[in-house]
Each structure stands twice: as structure tokens, then as C-alpha cells.
């Protein structure tokens, strides 16, 4: 038994130190992904498993399990416990799962607030997060009006030509904004799209002053959008809530009123998730038009 345990630990240590084999292509690549996910699921269920036990549990040869584990180890999705000679789930898996829980918490706690805003104003309400220098819409309450805005969950949008994007950019430092614009550019979508960095910086200054941002037909002709940011416990921006509708209903004269409503909704969601509303958003008059 002692020799067997020693061999298992030695094999596991060897697997932990090996470089991952290059991924295959096509079907083989998908199969490898499926096998790696099976290993992660099994590790998540256990407090630690030897290489032999893990390979038997997922129905793979020890050599194949070695190869997949070393790739997971390099990405920190798996870890090897030297003391006990077992494989355990890694911090990378925690980071991914924690991100899902964080976003789901925003969605779960934010939807009642979004529903009230949609019903009060009669326009579509969206919640979006930033991903790879773009916006991703994660949930929506669609207006009941015949003519209305619609953003499919999962749809991506540019930061510089969207209300949520500009609201989030306004809370970033100058260097971060400059780097983002350099990476993504400022493509034109309509005649009103801001494609000059100086004009965008001036607009972001106005956003910071009043606490909300506007997409004034900058992405889609005939549609306006008003947005404000949601914050975590450190008062850092993590998402944004927006109200979108046809410009014939979301008129320029209503922007101040709608901006105040959106800020109120964003602050409520921030408080629901245990976040901290930034000081400038709590000042009297911060949401004026």
C-alpha cells in the first residue's frame, strides 16, 4: 500500500510539473474541453483526489488525466496538494464562479428595481456590464409600448456610443479611457456619434457633473438612452442601468426628469447589493439636467 501511495503521489507531482500538451483541433479540441470540465466538476465535489481515483472517476486513462490536469494547473483551475498527494480545485475556478455569483446577484436584486422603473416611465430598462472594453447587456425589462427599444441579453455595444458606456467611462481615470479608446477606436454609427476624443472628454465631464449619461441617437437613429452606474462596496463602478426609448417619447425636455429617475434606480440597486453610492451622486442637485 505504501509503495502504491508513493507511486501515486510521484505520478501526480510529475503531472503537476509537466508542461501541458498542445491542444488538438476540431472535434479533439471540443472533446478535451468536455473532459477538462468533467475533471473540474469532480474536483469541485471532492475535498481532494489522487490521480488514480480522479482518472477512474471520470473514466479516463491516467495519462490523459495527467495532460488535462497540467493544463488546468497552469491556468490555476486545479492545484496539487504536495502534502497529501491529491488534486484539488484551484483559485482560478473560484474566480470564475465568484464572477458569476457577483453578476447574478446584481441581476437578481436589480430586476425588481428595473421593473418599477419600466412601469413608472413606460420605456425599456436594461442592465449592462463591461467586458473587454465593451458593454454586454445582461438583463432587460422591455416596454409594453408598440414602438420600443430592445436589447437582446448578451448583445455587445461600444462604450463611446452608449449611455451606460459613457456613464462608466466618466468614472475611469484619463489614462484608462485613453487606452480603451486606442484599443477599440471610436467608430461612427450615426451623424451624432462622438468620434473626436476631445468632444468625448467634454461630454464625460458633463456626465460627472450631473451623475447620468445620455446616448442622443449616437448609436441608433431615432433612439435615446439615459443611464447611471451601479457600484460595489468600494464605490467602484461595476455595472450600469439604462432607460431607452424612441426619441419622440424620450425627448430632450424630459432628460432631466428621466436622468433623476435612472440615478435613483442605480442608487437603489447599489444599496441592494451592499454597494456604496459615490458622494457626488448623493449631493443635492447632482442629477439636474
Short mmCIF file of C-alpha atoms in Angstrom, two decimals:
data_model
loop_
_atom_site.label_atom_id
_atom_site.label_comp_id
_atom_site.label_asym_id
_atom_site.label_seq_id
_atom_site.Cartn_x
_atom_site.Cartn_y
_atom_site.Cartn_z
CA UNK A 1 0.00 0.00 0.00
CA UNK A 2 2.79 2.39 0.93
CA UNK A 3 4.53 1.80 -2.40
CA UNK A 4 1.29 2.32 -4.30
CA UNK A 5 0.56 5.57 -2.48
CA UNK A 6 4.11 6.76 -3.11
CA UNK A 7 3.82 5.95 -6.82
CA UNK A 8 0.51 7.83 -6.99
CA UNK A 9 2.00 10.90 -5.30
CA UNK A 10 5.06 10.75 -7.54
CA UNK A 11 2.92 10.48 -10.66
CA UNK A 12 0.78 13.41 -9.51
CA UNK A 13 3.83 15.54 -8.76
CA UNK A 14 5.24 14.68 -12.17
CA UNK A 15 1.97 15.70 -13.77
CA UNK A 16 1.98 18.98 -11.87
CA UNK A 17 5.43 19.84 -13.19
CA UNK A 18 4.95 18.79 -16.82
CA UNK A 19 4.03 21.29 -19.50
CA UNK A 20 0.59 20.88 -20.95
CA UNK A 21 0.45 19.15 -24.31
CA UNK A 22 -0.69 21.36 -27.23
CA UNK A 23 -4.45 21.38 -27.69
CA UNK A 24 -5.85 19.44 -30.59
CA UNK A 25 -8.12 20.86 -33.27
CA UNK A 26 -11.73 20.42 -34.22
CA UNK A 27 -13.50 17.54 -32.53
CA UNK A 28 -10.44 16.65 -30.47
CA UNK A 29 -10.32 20.14 -29.01
CA UNK A 30 -14.00 20.02 -28.05
CA UNK A 31 -13.53 16.58 -26.55
CA UNK A 32 -10.59 17.82 -24.49
CA UNK A 33 -12.69 20.70 -23.21
CA UNK A 34 -15.50 18.35 -22.23
CA UNK A 35 -13.05 16.07 -20.42
CA UNK A 36 -11.43 19.00 -18.62
CA UNK A 37 -14.82 20.24 -17.46
CA UNK A 38 -15.65 16.76 -16.18
CA UNK A 39 -12.44 16.81 -14.14
CA UNK A 40 -13.30 20.24 -12.73
CA UNK A 41 -16.79 19.11 -11.77
CA UNK A 42 -15.38 16.04 -9.98
CA UNK A 43 -12.74 18.06 -8.17
CA UNK A 44 -15.41 20.54 -7.08
CA UNK A 45 -17.38 17.72 -5.46
CA UNK A 46 -14.42 16.27 -3.55
CA UNK A 47 -12.05 17.59 -0.91
CA UNK A 48 -9.10 16.19 -2.84
CA UNK A 49 -8.45 13.23 -5.12
CA UNK A 50 -5.43 11.19 -6.11
CA UNK A 51 -4.62 10.97 -9.78
CA UNK A 52 -5.71 7.33 -9.90
CA UNK A 53 -9.04 7.96 -8.19
CA UNK A 54 -9.74 11.01 -10.34
CA UNK A 55 -8.94 9.18 -13.58
CA UNK A 56 -11.22 6.29 -12.62
CA UNK A 57 -13.97 8.67 -11.53
CA UNK A 58 -14.14 10.47 -14.88
CA UNK A 59 -13.44 7.36 -16.97
CA UNK A 60 -10.15 8.50 -18.45
CA UNK A 61 -6.71 6.98 -18.72
CA UNK A 62 -4.21 8.30 -16.14
CA UNK A 63 -2.02 9.69 -18.94
CA UNK A 64 -4.93 11.69 -20.39
CA UNK A 65 -5.87 12.90 -16.92
CA UNK A 66 -2.24 13.98 -16.38
CA UNK A 67 -2.27 16.06 -19.52
CA UNK A 68 -5.54 17.80 -18.75
CA UNK A 69 -4.60 18.44 -15.14
CA UNK A 70 -1.35 20.14 -16.09
CA UNK A 71 -3.25 22.50 -18.39
CA UNK A 72 -5.75 23.24 -15.62
CA UNK A 73 -2.85 23.73 -13.21
CA UNK A 74 -1.23 26.29 -15.48
CA UNK A 75 -4.50 28.24 -15.62
CA UNK A 76 -4.95 27.82 -11.84
CA UNK A 77 -8.23 25.95 -12.24
CA UNK A 78 -6.65 22.98 -10.46
CA UNK A 79 -3.93 22.70 -7.83
CA UNK A 80 -1.81 19.89 -6.44
CA UNK A 81 -1.55 19.45 -2.67
CA UNK A 82 2.05 18.29 -2.12
CA UNK A 83 1.45 17.33 1.50
CA UNK A 84 -1.39 14.91 0.86
CA UNK A 85 -0.61 13.97 -2.74
CA UNK A 86 -4.05 14.92 -4.02
CA UNK A 87 -5.53 17.24 -6.63
CA UNK A 88 -7.95 19.99 -5.54
CA UNK A 89 -9.95 22.73 -7.19
CA UNK A 90 -7.89 25.85 -7.90
CA UNK A 91 -8.34 29.55 -7.29
CA UNK A 92 -8.99 30.16 -10.98
CA UNK A 93 -12.23 28.19 -10.72
CA UNK A 94 -13.18 30.26 -7.68
CA UNK A 95 -12.56 33.49 -9.58
CA UNK A 96 -14.81 32.42 -12.45
CA UNK A 97 -17.55 31.17 -10.16
CA UNK A 98 -17.35 34.26 -7.97
CA UNK A 99 -17.73 36.50 -11.01
CA UNK A 100 -20.89 34.63 -11.96
CA UNK A 101 -22.32 34.97 -8.46
CA UNK A 102 -21.49 38.67 -8.38
CA UNK A 103 -23.21 39.35 -11.69
CA UNK A 104 -26.15 37.12 -10.85
CA UNK A 105 -26.57 38.98 -7.56
CA UNK A 106 -26.80 42.27 -9.42
CA UNK A 107 -29.35 40.79 -11.80
CA UNK A 108 -31.43 39.11 -9.09
CA UNK A 109 -31.52 42.11 -6.77
CA UNK A 110 -31.68 44.66 -9.55
CA UNK A 111 -34.64 43.30 -11.51
CA UNK A 112 -37.37 44.46 -9.09
CA UNK A 113 -35.96 47.98 -9.26
CA UNK A 114 -35.74 47.77 -13.05
CA UNK A 115 -39.33 46.58 -13.30
CA UNK A 116 -40.59 49.52 -11.23
CA UNK A 117 -38.64 51.96 -13.37
CA UNK A 118 -40.03 50.44 -16.58
CA UNK A 119 -43.58 50.58 -15.25
CA UNK A 120 -43.22 54.14 -13.94
CA UNK A 121 -41.70 55.55 -17.13
CA UNK A 122 -43.06 53.16 -19.76
CA UNK A 123 -39.71 52.63 -21.51
CA UNK A 124 -37.33 49.66 -21.79
CA UNK A 125 -34.85 49.31 -18.93
CA UNK A 126 -31.51 47.48 -19.30
CA UNK A 127 -28.65 46.40 -17.09
CA UNK A 128 -25.18 46.11 -18.62
CA UNK A 129 -21.64 45.28 -17.51
CA UNK A 130 -18.26 45.98 -19.09
CA UNK A 131 -16.32 43.15 -20.72
CA UNK A 132 -13.13 43.52 -22.75
CA UNK A 133 -13.68 47.25 -23.25
CA UNK A 134 -17.25 46.77 -24.49
CA UNK A 135 -20.67 46.69 -22.89
CA UNK A 136 -22.61 43.48 -22.51
CA UNK A 137 -26.34 43.70 -21.77
CA UNK A 138 -27.21 41.05 -19.19
CA UNK A 139 -30.90 41.59 -18.46
CA UNK A 140 -33.83 43.73 -19.58
CA UNK A 141 -37.40 44.77 -18.84
CA UNK A 142 -38.97 45.54 -22.19
CA UNK A 143 -41.52 48.32 -22.56
CA UNK A 144 -45.10 47.38 -23.45
CA UNK A 145 -45.34 50.22 -25.98
CA UNK A 146 -45.78 49.21 -29.67
CA UNK A 147 -42.62 51.14 -30.61
CA UNK A 148 -39.87 50.38 -28.12
CA UNK A 149 -36.19 49.67 -27.64
CA UNK A 150 -34.95 46.08 -27.49
CA UNK A 151 -31.51 44.84 -26.46
CA UNK A 152 -31.02 41.09 -26.57
CA UNK A 153 -29.23 39.84 -23.42
CA UNK A 154 -25.66 39.10 -24.42
CA UNK A 155 -25.59 41.84 -27.03
CA UNK A 156 -22.39 43.87 -27.03
CA UNK A 157 -22.20 47.63 -27.55
CA UNK A 158 -19.41 50.21 -27.85
CA UNK A 159 -18.55 52.26 -24.79
CA UNK A 160 -18.25 55.63 -26.55
CA UNK A 161 -21.65 55.43 -28.29
CA UNK A 162 -23.90 54.21 -25.48
CA UNK A 163 -25.30 55.86 -22.36
CA UNK A 164 -24.12 53.12 -19.99
CA UNK A 165 -20.71 53.13 -21.64
CA UNK A 166 -20.28 56.88 -21.23
CA UNK A 167 -21.53 56.72 -17.65
CA UNK A 168 -18.86 54.10 -16.88
CA UNK A 169 -16.13 55.94 -18.81
CA UNK A 170 -16.86 59.07 -16.79
CA UNK A 171 -15.72 57.23 -13.64
CA UNK A 172 -12.47 55.97 -15.13
CA UNK A 173 -9.19 57.85 -14.99
CA UNK A 174 -7.89 59.65 -18.08
CA UNK A 175 -5.20 57.08 -18.84
CA UNK A 176 -7.68 54.19 -18.73
CA UNK A 177 -10.10 55.99 -21.05
CA UNK A 178 -7.30 56.85 -23.48
CA UNK A 179 -6.11 53.23 -23.54
CA UNK A 180 -9.63 51.93 -24.12
CA UNK A 181 -10.26 54.32 -26.99
CA UNK A 182 -6.90 53.40 -28.50
CA UNK A 183 -7.76 49.70 -28.36
CA UNK A 184 -11.35 49.91 -29.59
CA UNK A 185 -11.36 53.12 -31.61
CA UNK A 186 -14.36 55.43 -31.96
CA UNK A 187 -16.32 54.16 -34.97
CA UNK A 188 -19.21 56.24 -36.27
CA UNK A 189 -22.72 54.78 -36.16
CA UNK A 190 -24.84 57.87 -36.85
CA UNK A 191 -24.26 61.54 -37.62
CA UNK A 192 -24.39 62.21 -33.87
CA UNK A 193 -21.76 59.67 -32.79
CA UNK A 194 -18.90 61.27 -30.89
CA UNK A 195 -15.77 60.32 -32.84
CA UNK A 196 -13.46 63.05 -31.50
CA UNK A 197 -11.69 62.20 -28.20
CA UNK A 198 -11.81 65.85 -27.09
CA UNK A 199 -15.57 66.00 -27.62
CA UNK A 200 -16.00 62.76 -25.70
CA UNK A 201 -13.89 64.06 -22.80
CA UNK A 202 -16.05 67.18 -22.64
CA UNK A 203 -19.16 65.00 -22.60
CA UNK A 204 -17.73 62.83 -19.82
CA UNK A 205 -17.13 65.97 -17.74
CA UNK A 206 -20.83 66.80 -18.06
CA UNK A 207 -21.73 63.24 -17.07
CA UNK A 208 -19.61 63.53 -13.91
CA UNK A 209 -21.28 66.82 -13.02
CA UNK A 210 -24.91 65.70 -13.33
CA UNK A 211 -24.50 61.99 -12.43
CA UNK A 212 -26.07 60.43 -15.54
CA UNK A 213 -25.24 59.97 -19.24
CA UNK A 214 -27.17 60.23 -22.48
CA UNK A 215 -26.98 58.42 -25.81
CA UNK A 216 -28.65 61.04 -28.01
CA UNK A 217 -29.21 58.95 -31.16
CA UNK A 218 -25.46 58.27 -31.20
CA UNK A 219 -25.79 54.55 -31.84
CA UNK A 220 -29.22 54.23 -33.44
CA UNK A 221 -31.13 56.95 -35.25
CA UNK A 222 -34.42 57.73 -33.51
CA UNK A 223 -33.45 56.21 -30.13
CA UNK A 224 -32.33 57.95 -26.94
CA UNK A 225 -30.96 56.33 -23.81
CA UNK A 226 -30.28 57.63 -20.29
CA UNK A 227 -28.00 55.71 -17.89
CA UNK A 228 -26.32 55.76 -14.49
CA UNK A 229 -23.76 53.49 -12.84
CA UNK A 230 -24.01 50.82 -10.15
CA UNK A 231 -21.22 50.47 -7.56
CA UNK A 232 -19.71 47.83 -5.30
CA UNK A 233 -18.80 48.08 -1.62
CA UNK A 234 -15.74 50.17 -2.52
CA UNK A 235 -17.84 52.67 -4.53
CA UNK A 236 -16.24 51.29 -7.71
CA UNK A 237 -18.36 51.12 -10.85
CA UNK A 238 -19.31 47.55 -11.78
CA UNK A 239 -22.40 47.93 -13.97
CA UNK A 240 -24.93 50.38 -15.30
CA UNK A 241 -28.70 50.68 -15.63
CA UNK A 242 -30.29 52.45 -18.56
CA UNK A 243 -33.65 53.58 -19.87
CA UNK A 244 -34.13 53.52 -23.64
CA UNK A 245 -36.89 54.59 -25.96
CA UNK A 246 -37.82 56.39 -29.18
CA UNK A 247 -36.66 59.99 -29.27
CA UNK A 248 -40.25 61.12 -29.86
CA UNK A 249 -41.03 59.95 -26.29
CA UNK A 250 -37.61 60.30 -24.66
CA UNK A 251 -37.49 63.98 -25.57
CA UNK A 252 -34.77 66.49 -24.72
CA UNK A 253 -37.15 68.28 -22.35
CA UNK A 254 -37.62 65.05 -20.36
CA UNK A 255 -33.94 64.19 -19.98
CA UNK A 256 -33.55 65.89 -16.60
CA UNK A 257 -36.56 64.06 -15.16
CA UNK A 258 -35.55 60.72 -16.65
CA UNK A 259 -31.93 61.17 -15.57
CA UNK A 260 -33.07 61.67 -11.98
CA UNK A 261 -35.21 58.54 -12.13
CA UNK A 262 -32.38 56.44 -13.55
CA UNK A 263 -29.93 57.71 -10.92
CA UNK A 264 -32.45 56.82 -8.20
CA UNK A 265 -32.79 53.30 -9.64
CA UNK A 266 -29.00 52.87 -9.92
CA UNK A 267 -28.56 54.02 -6.32
CA UNK A 268 -31.24 51.60 -5.14
CA UNK A 269 -29.55 48.68 -6.91
CA UNK A 270 -26.19 49.74 -5.47
CA UNK A 271 -27.64 49.70 -1.96
CA UNK A 272 -29.44 46.38 -2.59
CA UNK A 273 -26.15 44.64 -3.39
CA UNK A 274 -24.36 46.22 -0.42
CA UNK A 275 -22.53 48.80 -2.52
CA UNK A 276 -21.67 52.40 -1.74
CA UNK A 277 -23.20 55.29 -3.68
CA UNK A 278 -20.45 57.80 -4.65
CA UNK A 279 -20.52 61.09 -2.80
CA UNK A 280 -21.21 63.20 -5.90
CA UNK A 281 -24.37 61.18 -6.58
CA UNK A 282 -25.67 61.94 -3.07
CA UNK A 283 -25.27 65.70 -3.37
CA UNK A 284 -28.40 67.73 -3.69
CA UNK A 285 -28.72 68.80 -7.32
CA UNK A 286 -26.31 66.17 -8.66
CA UNK A 287 -28.97 64.86 -11.02
CA UNK A 288 -30.04 68.17 -12.50
CA UNK A 289 -30.23 68.44 -16.29
#
